[in-house]
CSV table of C-alpha atoms and ligand atoms in Angstrom, one decimal:
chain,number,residue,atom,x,y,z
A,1,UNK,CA,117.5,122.7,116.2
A,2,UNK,CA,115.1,125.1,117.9
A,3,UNK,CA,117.8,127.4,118.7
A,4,UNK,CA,119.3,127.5,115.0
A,5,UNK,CA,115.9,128.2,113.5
A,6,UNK,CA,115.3,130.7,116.1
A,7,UNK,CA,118.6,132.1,114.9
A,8,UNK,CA,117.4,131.7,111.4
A,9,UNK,CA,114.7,133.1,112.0
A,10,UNK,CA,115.6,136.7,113.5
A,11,UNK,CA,118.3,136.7,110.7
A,12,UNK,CA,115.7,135.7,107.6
A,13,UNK,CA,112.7,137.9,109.1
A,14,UNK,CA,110.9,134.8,108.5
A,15,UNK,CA,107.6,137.4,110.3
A,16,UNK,CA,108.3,140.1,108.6
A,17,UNK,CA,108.3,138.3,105.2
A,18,UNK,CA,105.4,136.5,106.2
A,19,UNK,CA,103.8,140.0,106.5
A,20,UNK,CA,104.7,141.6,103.9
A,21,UNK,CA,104.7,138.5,101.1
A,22,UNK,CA,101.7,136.4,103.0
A,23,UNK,CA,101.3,132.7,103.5
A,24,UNK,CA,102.0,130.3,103.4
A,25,UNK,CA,105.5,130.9,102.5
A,26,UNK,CA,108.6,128.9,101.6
A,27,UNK,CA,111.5,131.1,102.3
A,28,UNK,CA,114.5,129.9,100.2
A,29,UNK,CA,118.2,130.3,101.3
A,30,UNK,CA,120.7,130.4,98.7
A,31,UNK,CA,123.4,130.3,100.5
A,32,UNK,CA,122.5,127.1,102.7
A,33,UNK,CA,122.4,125.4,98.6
A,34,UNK,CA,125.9,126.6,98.3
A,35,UNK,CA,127.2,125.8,102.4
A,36,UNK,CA,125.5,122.0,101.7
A,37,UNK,CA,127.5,121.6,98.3
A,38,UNK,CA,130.7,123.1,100.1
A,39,UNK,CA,130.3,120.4,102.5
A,40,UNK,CA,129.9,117.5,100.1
A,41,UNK,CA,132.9,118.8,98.3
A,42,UNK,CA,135.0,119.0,101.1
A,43,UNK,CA,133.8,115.1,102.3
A,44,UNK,CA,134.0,113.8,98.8
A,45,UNK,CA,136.7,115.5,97.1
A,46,UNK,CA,136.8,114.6,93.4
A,47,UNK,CA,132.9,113.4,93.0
A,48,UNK,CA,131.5,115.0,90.3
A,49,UNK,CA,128.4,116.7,91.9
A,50,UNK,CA,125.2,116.4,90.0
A,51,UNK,CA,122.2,118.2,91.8
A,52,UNK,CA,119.2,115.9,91.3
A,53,UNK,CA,116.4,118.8,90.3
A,54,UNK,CA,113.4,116.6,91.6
A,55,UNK,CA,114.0,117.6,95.0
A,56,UNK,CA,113.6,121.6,94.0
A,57,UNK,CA,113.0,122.3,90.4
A,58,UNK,CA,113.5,126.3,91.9
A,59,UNK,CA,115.7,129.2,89.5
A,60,UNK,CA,117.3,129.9,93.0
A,61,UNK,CA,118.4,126.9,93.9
A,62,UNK,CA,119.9,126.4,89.9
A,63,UNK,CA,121.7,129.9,90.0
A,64,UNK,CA,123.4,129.0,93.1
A,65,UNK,CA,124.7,125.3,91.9
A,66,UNK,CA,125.5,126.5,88.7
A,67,UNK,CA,127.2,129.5,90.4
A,68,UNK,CA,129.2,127.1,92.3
A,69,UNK,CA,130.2,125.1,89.8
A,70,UNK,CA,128.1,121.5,89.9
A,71,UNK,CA,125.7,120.4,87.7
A,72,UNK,CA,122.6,118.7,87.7
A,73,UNK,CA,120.6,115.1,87.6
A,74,UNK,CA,117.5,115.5,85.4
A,75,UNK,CA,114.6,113.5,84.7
A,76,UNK,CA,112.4,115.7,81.8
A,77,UNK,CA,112.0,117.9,79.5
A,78,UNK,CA,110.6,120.3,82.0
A,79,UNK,CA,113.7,120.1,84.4
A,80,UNK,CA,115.9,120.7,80.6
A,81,UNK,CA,113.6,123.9,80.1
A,82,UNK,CA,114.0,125.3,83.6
A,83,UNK,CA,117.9,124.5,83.2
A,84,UNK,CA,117.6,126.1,79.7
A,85,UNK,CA,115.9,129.2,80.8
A,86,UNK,CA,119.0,130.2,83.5
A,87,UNK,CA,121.6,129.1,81.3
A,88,UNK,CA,123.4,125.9,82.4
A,89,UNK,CA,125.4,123.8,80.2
A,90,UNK,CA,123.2,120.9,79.5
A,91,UNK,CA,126.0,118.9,78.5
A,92,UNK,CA,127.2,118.5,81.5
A,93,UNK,CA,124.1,117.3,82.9
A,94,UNK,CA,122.7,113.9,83.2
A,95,UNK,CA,119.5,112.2,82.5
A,96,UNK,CA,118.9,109.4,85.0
A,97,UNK,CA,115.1,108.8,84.5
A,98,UNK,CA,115.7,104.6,83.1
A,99,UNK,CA,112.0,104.9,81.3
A,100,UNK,CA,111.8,107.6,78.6
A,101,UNK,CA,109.9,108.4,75.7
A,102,UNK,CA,111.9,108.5,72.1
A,103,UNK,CA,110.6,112.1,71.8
A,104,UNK,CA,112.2,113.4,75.1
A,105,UNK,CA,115.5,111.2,74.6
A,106,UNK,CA,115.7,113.0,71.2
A,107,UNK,CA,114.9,116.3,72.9
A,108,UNK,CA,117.2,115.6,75.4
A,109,UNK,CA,120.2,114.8,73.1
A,110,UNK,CA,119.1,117.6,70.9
A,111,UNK,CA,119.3,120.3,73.9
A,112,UNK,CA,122.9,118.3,74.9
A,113,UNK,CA,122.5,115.2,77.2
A,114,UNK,CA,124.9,112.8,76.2
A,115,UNK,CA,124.4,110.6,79.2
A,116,UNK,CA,121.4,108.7,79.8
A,117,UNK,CA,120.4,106.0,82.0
A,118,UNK,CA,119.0,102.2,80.9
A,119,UNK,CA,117.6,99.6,83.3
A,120,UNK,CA,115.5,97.5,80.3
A,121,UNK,CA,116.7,96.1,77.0
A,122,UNK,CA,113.1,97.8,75.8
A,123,UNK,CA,115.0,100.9,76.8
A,124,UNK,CA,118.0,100.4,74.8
A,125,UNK,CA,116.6,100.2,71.6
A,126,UNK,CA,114.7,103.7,71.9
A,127,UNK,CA,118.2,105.0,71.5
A,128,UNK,CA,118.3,103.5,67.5
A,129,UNK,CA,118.1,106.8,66.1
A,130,UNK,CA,120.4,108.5,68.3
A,131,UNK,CA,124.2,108.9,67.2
A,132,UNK,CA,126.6,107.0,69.7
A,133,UNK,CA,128.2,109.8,71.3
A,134,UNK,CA,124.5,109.1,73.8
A,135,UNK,CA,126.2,106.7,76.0
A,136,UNK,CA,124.6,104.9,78.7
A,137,UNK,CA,125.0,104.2,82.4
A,138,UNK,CA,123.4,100.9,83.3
A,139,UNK,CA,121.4,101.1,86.4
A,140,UNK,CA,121.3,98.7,89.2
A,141,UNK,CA,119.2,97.8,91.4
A,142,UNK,CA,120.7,97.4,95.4
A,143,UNK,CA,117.4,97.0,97.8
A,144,UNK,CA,117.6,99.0,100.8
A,145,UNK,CA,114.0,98.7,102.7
A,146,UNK,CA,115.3,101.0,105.6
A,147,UNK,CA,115.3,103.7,103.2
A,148,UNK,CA,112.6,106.9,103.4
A,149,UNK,CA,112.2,106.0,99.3
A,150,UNK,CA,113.8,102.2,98.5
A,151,UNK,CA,114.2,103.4,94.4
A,152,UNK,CA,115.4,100.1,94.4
A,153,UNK,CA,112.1,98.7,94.1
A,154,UNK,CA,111.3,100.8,90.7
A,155,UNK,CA,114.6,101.0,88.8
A,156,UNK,CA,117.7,99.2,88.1
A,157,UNK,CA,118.4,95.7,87.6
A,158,UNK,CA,120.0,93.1,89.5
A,159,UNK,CA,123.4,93.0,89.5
A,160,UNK,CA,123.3,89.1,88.5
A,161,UNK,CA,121.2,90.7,85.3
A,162,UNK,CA,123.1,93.1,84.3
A,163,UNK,CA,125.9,91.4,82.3
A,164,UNK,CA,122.3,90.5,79.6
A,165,UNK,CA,121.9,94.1,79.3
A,166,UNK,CA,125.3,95.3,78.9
A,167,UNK,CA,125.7,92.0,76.2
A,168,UNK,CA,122.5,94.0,74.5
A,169,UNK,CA,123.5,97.4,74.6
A,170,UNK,CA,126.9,96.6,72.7
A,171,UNK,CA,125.2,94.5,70.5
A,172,UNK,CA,122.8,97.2,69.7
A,173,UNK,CA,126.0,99.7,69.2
A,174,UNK,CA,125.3,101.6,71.8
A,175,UNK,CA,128.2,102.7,74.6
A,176,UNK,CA,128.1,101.9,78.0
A,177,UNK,CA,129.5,104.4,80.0
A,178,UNK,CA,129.4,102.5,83.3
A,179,UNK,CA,127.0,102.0,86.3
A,180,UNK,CA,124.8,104.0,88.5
A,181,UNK,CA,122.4,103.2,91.5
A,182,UNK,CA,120.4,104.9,94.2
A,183,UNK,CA,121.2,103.4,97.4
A,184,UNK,CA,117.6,105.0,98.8
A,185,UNK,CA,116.6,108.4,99.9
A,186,UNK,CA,117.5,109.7,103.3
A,187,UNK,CA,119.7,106.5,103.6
A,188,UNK,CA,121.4,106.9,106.9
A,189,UNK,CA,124.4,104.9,107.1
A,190,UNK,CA,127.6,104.4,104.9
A,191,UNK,CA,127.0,100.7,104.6
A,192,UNK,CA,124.5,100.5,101.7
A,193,UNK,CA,126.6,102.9,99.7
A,194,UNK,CA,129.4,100.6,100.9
A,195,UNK,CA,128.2,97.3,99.8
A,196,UNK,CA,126.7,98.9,96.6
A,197,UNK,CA,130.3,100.2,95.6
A,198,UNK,CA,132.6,97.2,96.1
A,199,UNK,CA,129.3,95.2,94.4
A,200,UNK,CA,129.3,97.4,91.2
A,201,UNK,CA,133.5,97.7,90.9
A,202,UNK,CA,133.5,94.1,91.3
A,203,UNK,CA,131.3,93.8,88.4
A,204,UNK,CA,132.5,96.3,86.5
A,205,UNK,CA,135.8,94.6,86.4
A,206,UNK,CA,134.5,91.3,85.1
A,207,UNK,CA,132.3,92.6,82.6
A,208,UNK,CA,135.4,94.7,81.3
A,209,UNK,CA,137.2,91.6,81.0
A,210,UNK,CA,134.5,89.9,79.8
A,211,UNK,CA,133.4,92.2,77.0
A,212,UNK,CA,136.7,93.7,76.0
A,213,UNK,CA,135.2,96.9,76.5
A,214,UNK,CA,136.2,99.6,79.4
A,215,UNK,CA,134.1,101.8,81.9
A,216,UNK,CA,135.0,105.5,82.9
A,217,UNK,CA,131.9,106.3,84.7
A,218,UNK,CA,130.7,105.3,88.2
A,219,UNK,CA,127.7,106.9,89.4
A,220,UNK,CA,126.9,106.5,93.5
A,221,UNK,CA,123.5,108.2,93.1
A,222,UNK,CA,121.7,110.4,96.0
A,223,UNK,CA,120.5,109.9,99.4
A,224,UNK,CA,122.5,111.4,101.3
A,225,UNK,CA,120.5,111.9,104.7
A,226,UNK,CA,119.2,115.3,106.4
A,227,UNK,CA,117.7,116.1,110.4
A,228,UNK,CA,114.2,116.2,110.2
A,229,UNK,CA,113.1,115.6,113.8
A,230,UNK,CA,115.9,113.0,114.5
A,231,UNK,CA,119.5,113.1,114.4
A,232,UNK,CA,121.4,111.3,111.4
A,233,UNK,CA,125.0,110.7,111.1
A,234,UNK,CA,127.2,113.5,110.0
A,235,UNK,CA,127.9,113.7,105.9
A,236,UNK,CA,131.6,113.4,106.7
A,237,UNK,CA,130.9,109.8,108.7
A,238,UNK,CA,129.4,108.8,105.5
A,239,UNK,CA,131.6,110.5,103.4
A,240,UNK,CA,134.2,108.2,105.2
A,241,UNK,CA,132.5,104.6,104.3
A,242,UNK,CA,132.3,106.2,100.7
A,243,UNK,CA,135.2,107.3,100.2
A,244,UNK,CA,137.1,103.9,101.9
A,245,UNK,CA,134.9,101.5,99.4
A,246,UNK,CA,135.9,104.1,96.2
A,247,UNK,CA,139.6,103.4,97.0
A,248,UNK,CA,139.7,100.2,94.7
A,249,UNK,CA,138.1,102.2,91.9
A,250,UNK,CA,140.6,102.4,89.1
A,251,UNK,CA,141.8,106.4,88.6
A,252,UNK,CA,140.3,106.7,85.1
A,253,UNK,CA,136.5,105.9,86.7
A,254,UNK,CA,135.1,109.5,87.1
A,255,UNK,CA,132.8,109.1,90.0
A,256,UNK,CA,129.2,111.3,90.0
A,257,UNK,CA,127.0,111.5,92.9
A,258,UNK,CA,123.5,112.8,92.4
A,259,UNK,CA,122.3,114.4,95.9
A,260,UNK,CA,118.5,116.0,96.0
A,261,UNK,CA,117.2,116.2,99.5
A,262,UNK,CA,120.9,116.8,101.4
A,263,UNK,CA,121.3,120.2,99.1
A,264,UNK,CA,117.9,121.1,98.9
A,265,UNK,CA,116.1,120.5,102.0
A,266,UNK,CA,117.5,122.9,104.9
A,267,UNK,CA,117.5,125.7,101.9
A,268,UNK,CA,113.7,126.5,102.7
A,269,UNK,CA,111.8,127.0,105.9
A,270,UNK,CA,108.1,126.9,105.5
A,271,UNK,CA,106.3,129.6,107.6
A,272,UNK,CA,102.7,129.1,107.8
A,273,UNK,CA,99.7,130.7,109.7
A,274,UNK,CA,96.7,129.5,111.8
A,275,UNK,CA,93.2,130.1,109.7
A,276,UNK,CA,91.2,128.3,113.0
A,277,UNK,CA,90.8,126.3,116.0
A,278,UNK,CA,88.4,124.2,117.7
A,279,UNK,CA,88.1,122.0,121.0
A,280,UNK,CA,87.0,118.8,119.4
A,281,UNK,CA,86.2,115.0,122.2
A,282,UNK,CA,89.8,114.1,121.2
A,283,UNK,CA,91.2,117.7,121.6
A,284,UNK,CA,92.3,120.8,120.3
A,285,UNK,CA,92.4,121.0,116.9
A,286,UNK,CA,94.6,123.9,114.9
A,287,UNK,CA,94.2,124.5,111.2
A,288,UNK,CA,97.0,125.9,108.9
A,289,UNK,CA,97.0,127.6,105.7
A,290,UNK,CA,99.1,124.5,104.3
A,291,UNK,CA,98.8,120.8,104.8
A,292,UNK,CA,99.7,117.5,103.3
A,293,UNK,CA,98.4,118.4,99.8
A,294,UNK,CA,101.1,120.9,100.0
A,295,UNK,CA,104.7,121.6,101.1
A,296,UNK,CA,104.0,119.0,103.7
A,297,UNK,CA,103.4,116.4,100.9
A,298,UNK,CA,106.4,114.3,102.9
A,299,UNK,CA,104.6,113.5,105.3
A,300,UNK,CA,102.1,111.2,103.2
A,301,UNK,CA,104.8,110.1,100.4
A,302,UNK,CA,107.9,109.5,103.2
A,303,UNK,CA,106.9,109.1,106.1
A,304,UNK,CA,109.1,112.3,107.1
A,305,UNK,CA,107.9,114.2,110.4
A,306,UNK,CA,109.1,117.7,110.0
A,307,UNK,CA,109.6,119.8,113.2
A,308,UNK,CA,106.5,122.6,113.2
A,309,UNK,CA,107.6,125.4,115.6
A,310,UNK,CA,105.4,128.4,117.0
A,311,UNK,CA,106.9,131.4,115.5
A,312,UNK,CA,106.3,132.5,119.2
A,313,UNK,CA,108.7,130.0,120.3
A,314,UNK,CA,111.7,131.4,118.2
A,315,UNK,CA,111.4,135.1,118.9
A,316,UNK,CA,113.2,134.9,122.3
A,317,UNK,CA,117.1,135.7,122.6
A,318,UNK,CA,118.7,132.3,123.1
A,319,UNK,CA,119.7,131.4,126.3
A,320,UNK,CA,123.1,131.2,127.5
A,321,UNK,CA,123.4,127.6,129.5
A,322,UNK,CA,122.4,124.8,130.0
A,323,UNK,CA,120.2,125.4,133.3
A,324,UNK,CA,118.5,128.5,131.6
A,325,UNK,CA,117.4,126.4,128.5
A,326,UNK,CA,116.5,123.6,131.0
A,327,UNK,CA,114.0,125.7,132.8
A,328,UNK,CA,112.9,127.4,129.7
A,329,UNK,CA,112.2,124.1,128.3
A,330,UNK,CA,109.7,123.5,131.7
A,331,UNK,CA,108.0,126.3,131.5
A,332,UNK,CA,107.9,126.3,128.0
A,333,UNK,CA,106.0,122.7,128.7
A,334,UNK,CA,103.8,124.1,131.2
A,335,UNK,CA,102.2,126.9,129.1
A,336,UNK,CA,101.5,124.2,125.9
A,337,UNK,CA,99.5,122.2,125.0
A,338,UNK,CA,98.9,118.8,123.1
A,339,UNK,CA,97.3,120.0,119.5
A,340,UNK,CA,96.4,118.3,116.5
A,341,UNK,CA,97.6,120.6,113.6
A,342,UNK,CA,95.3,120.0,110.7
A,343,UNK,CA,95.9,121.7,106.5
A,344,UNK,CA,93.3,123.8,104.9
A,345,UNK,CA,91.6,121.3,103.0
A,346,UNK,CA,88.5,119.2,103.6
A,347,UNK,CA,90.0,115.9,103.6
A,348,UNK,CA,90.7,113.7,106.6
A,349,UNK,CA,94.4,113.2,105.9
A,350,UNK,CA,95.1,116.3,105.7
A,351,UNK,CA,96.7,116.1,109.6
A,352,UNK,CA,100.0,117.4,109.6
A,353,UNK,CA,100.9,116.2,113.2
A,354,UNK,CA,99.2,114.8,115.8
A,355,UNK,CA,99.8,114.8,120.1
A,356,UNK,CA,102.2,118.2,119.4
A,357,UNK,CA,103.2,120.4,122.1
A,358,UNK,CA,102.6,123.9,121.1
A,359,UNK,CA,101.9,127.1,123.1
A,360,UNK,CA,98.3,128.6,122.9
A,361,UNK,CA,97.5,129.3,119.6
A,362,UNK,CA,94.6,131.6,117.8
A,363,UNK,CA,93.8,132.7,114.3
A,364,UNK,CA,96.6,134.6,112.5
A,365,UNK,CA,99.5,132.9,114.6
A,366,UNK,CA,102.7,132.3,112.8
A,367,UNK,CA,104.5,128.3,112.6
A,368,UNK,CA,107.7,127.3,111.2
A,369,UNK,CA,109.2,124.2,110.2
A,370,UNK,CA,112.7,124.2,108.7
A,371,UNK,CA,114.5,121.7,106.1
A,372,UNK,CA,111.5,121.8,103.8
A,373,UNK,CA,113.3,121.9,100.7
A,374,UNK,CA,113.6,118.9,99.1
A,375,UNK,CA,110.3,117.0,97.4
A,376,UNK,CA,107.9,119.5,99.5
A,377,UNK,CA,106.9,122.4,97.0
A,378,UNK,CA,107.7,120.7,94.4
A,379,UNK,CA,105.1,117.7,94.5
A,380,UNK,CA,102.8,119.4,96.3
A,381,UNK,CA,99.0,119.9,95.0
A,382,UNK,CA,95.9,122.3,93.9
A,383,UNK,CA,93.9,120.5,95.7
A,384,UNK,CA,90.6,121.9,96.7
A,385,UNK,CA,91.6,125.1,94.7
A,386,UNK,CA,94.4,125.6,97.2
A,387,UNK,CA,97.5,127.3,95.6
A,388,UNK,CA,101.0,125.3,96.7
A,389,UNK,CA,102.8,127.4,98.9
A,390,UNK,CA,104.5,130.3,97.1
A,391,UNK,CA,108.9,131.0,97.5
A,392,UNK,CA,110.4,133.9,98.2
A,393,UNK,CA,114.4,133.2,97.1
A,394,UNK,CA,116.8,134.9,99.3
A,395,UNK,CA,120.4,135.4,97.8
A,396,UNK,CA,123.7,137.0,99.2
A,397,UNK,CA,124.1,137.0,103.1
A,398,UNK,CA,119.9,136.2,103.0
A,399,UNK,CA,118.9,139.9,103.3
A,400,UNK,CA,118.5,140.5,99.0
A,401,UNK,CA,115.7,139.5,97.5
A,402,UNK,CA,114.8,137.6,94.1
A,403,UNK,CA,112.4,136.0,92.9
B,1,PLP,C1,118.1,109.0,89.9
B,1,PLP,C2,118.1,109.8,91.1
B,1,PLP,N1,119.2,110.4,91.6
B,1,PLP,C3,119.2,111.2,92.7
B,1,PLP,C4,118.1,111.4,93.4
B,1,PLP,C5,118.1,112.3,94.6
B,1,PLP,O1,118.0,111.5,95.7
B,1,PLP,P1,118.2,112.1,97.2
B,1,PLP,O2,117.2,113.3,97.2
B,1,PLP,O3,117.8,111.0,98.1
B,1,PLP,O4,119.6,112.6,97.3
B,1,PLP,C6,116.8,110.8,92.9
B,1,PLP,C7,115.6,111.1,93.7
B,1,PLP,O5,114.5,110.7,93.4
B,1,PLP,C8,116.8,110.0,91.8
B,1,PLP,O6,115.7,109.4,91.4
């Protein structure tokens, strides 16, 4: 990883920006978007893609899926206004969020969104007014506690439950589409989105059969798992289970996956700069001009530990074996030391890492952390006055600007 972001790195400018736009800064790739959607494409050939927005509500990151030809997973009015604004064809899109007022459903069918998402019978019948071309996918429930974010726990319904709530939608007049689920985010093996699959065709067959109604919509959700500081299965060995379990799915089921965090998050590095430093009984301590109330908001809400580099670190050519990079690595070891790095806010959680080998660091010092993308600058706060972290979009071969 350290010698791809140094790579990254020398070919963003990731200093030069810093200089010339300040930080902290989230530097956004467009073409990683498009490279991550290729990917899926090429793994899951036939999936409808629909970009979930939550993980980067960013004009950048729209402009290239749309650009590419996918569409998107929203969950408000907002997301409907940003997709508005650049142009996308809202009826395409679909509206998974299972709890929604009757003023944003109408909205949302106004702008176009013909397919929404149900979990409750309470649900349902906030769709009275709406004409029955708004069809719904029925939204299960499969618990996955391994997951970084088990939606399980919020949404969906049991699958046991969910012949009571298609019984009421029908009865209600309104059309079920088919199913949908979220298997958990950064979910990193094929074997929940295995189990969920054969669980929901299964289903979907009876109630067919029990209803005298048909299905044309299967939607396998996100989760779809990135490298933070740990390794995780390639897409494609994922892609594999997927694709295996989807085999029994009758041809005239169009099948929808919603990714967020596996298109979004290595599309922005976060560069960041030291505003102070202090030798404290339980050692150094290094502040940054962004913390946990920011871009690093993932640490706090997933548990994610994102890799925090030295801009130092990355400015040297790579090495060429195996030997060099070992002994770079040693004296690389030798000339750090063990720092807590800390955000620019009073509070006591604002600690980004603890225990982390960095080299000698003073104020005005440059860090990097790549895949910071997805649910970083999005959720992150004002807290203490502090302005989130501001993006500077990148398009073409990452050398034009927008904004
Ligand atoms: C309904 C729905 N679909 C898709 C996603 C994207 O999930 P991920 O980022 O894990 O791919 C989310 C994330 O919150 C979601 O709520």
């Amino acid at each position: 990883m350290r010698r791809r972001l140094a790579a990254d790195a020398r070919r963003l400018d990731l200093a030069g920006l810093a200089e010339r736009h300040g930080t902290p800064l989230l530097v956004l790739d467009a073409d990683r978007v498009t490279a991550q959607l290729l990917e899926l494409r090429r793994r899951l050939p036939g999936v409808e893609l629909h970009v979930a927005l939550a993980a980067l509500p960013h004009p950048a990151l729209i402009r290239a899926v749309d650009a590419f030809g996918a569409s998107f997973d929203v969950a408000s009015r907002a997301e409907l206004d940003l997709l508005e604004h650049e142009g996308v064809a809202i009826r395409r899109c679909v509206h998974t969020h299972p709890v929604t007022s009757i003023a944003e459903l109408t909205s949302a069918y106004l702008r176009g969104i013909r397919t929404f998402v149900v979990d409750d019978p309470a649900e349902v019948d906030e769709f009275d007014g709406l004409p029955p071309d708004a069809r719904v996918l029925v939204r299960l429930s499969f618990p996955n506690p391994d997951a970084a974010s088990d939606l399980s726990s919020t949404f969906g319904v049991p699958p046991e439950q969910a012949s009571a709530l298609v019984a009421h939608c029908l009865a209600a007049g309104r059309p079920v589409a088919g199913f949908t689920f979220h298997v958990g985010s950064q979910t990193t093996s094929a074997e929940p989105w295995r189990r969920a699959i054969r669980r929901t065709l299964k289903l979907m067959h009876e109630l067919e059969g029990r209803f005298g109604t048909t299905f044309d919509t299967l939607d396998i959700g996100g989760g779809f798992p990135v490298a933070y500081d740990e390794p995780v299965p390639a897409l494609a060995e994922i892609a594999d289970g997927i694709r295996e379990a989807l085999a029994s799915a009758p041809a005239r089921y169009r099948v929808i996956a919603e990714p967020g965090r596996f298109v979004a998050a290595p599309a922005m590095t976060l560069v960041t700069r030291v505003i102070g430093s202090e030798d404290r009984a339980d050692g150094r301590w290094v502040h940054l001009d962004d913390g946990v109330y920011g871009a690093y908001s993932n640490i706090p809400a997933e548990g994610v530990r994102p890799l925090v580099f030295a801009a130092s670190e990355l400015a040297d050519r790579p090495v060429t074996d195996e030997d060099a990079e070992r002994a770079v690595r040693r004296l690389r070891e030798r000339s750090s030391e063990p720092v807590t790095l800390a955000g620019p806010t009073d509070d006591g959680v604002d600690v980004v890492a603890r225990g982390l080998r960095l080299p000698r660091l003073g104020v005005g010092d440059l860090l990097v952390s790549p895949m910071m993308g997805a649910y970083t600058w999005a959720p992150a706060t004002r807290f203490d006055g502090i302005e989130p972290a501001a993006v500077h979009a990148l398009s073409g071969a990452g050398l034009r600007a927008s904004t």
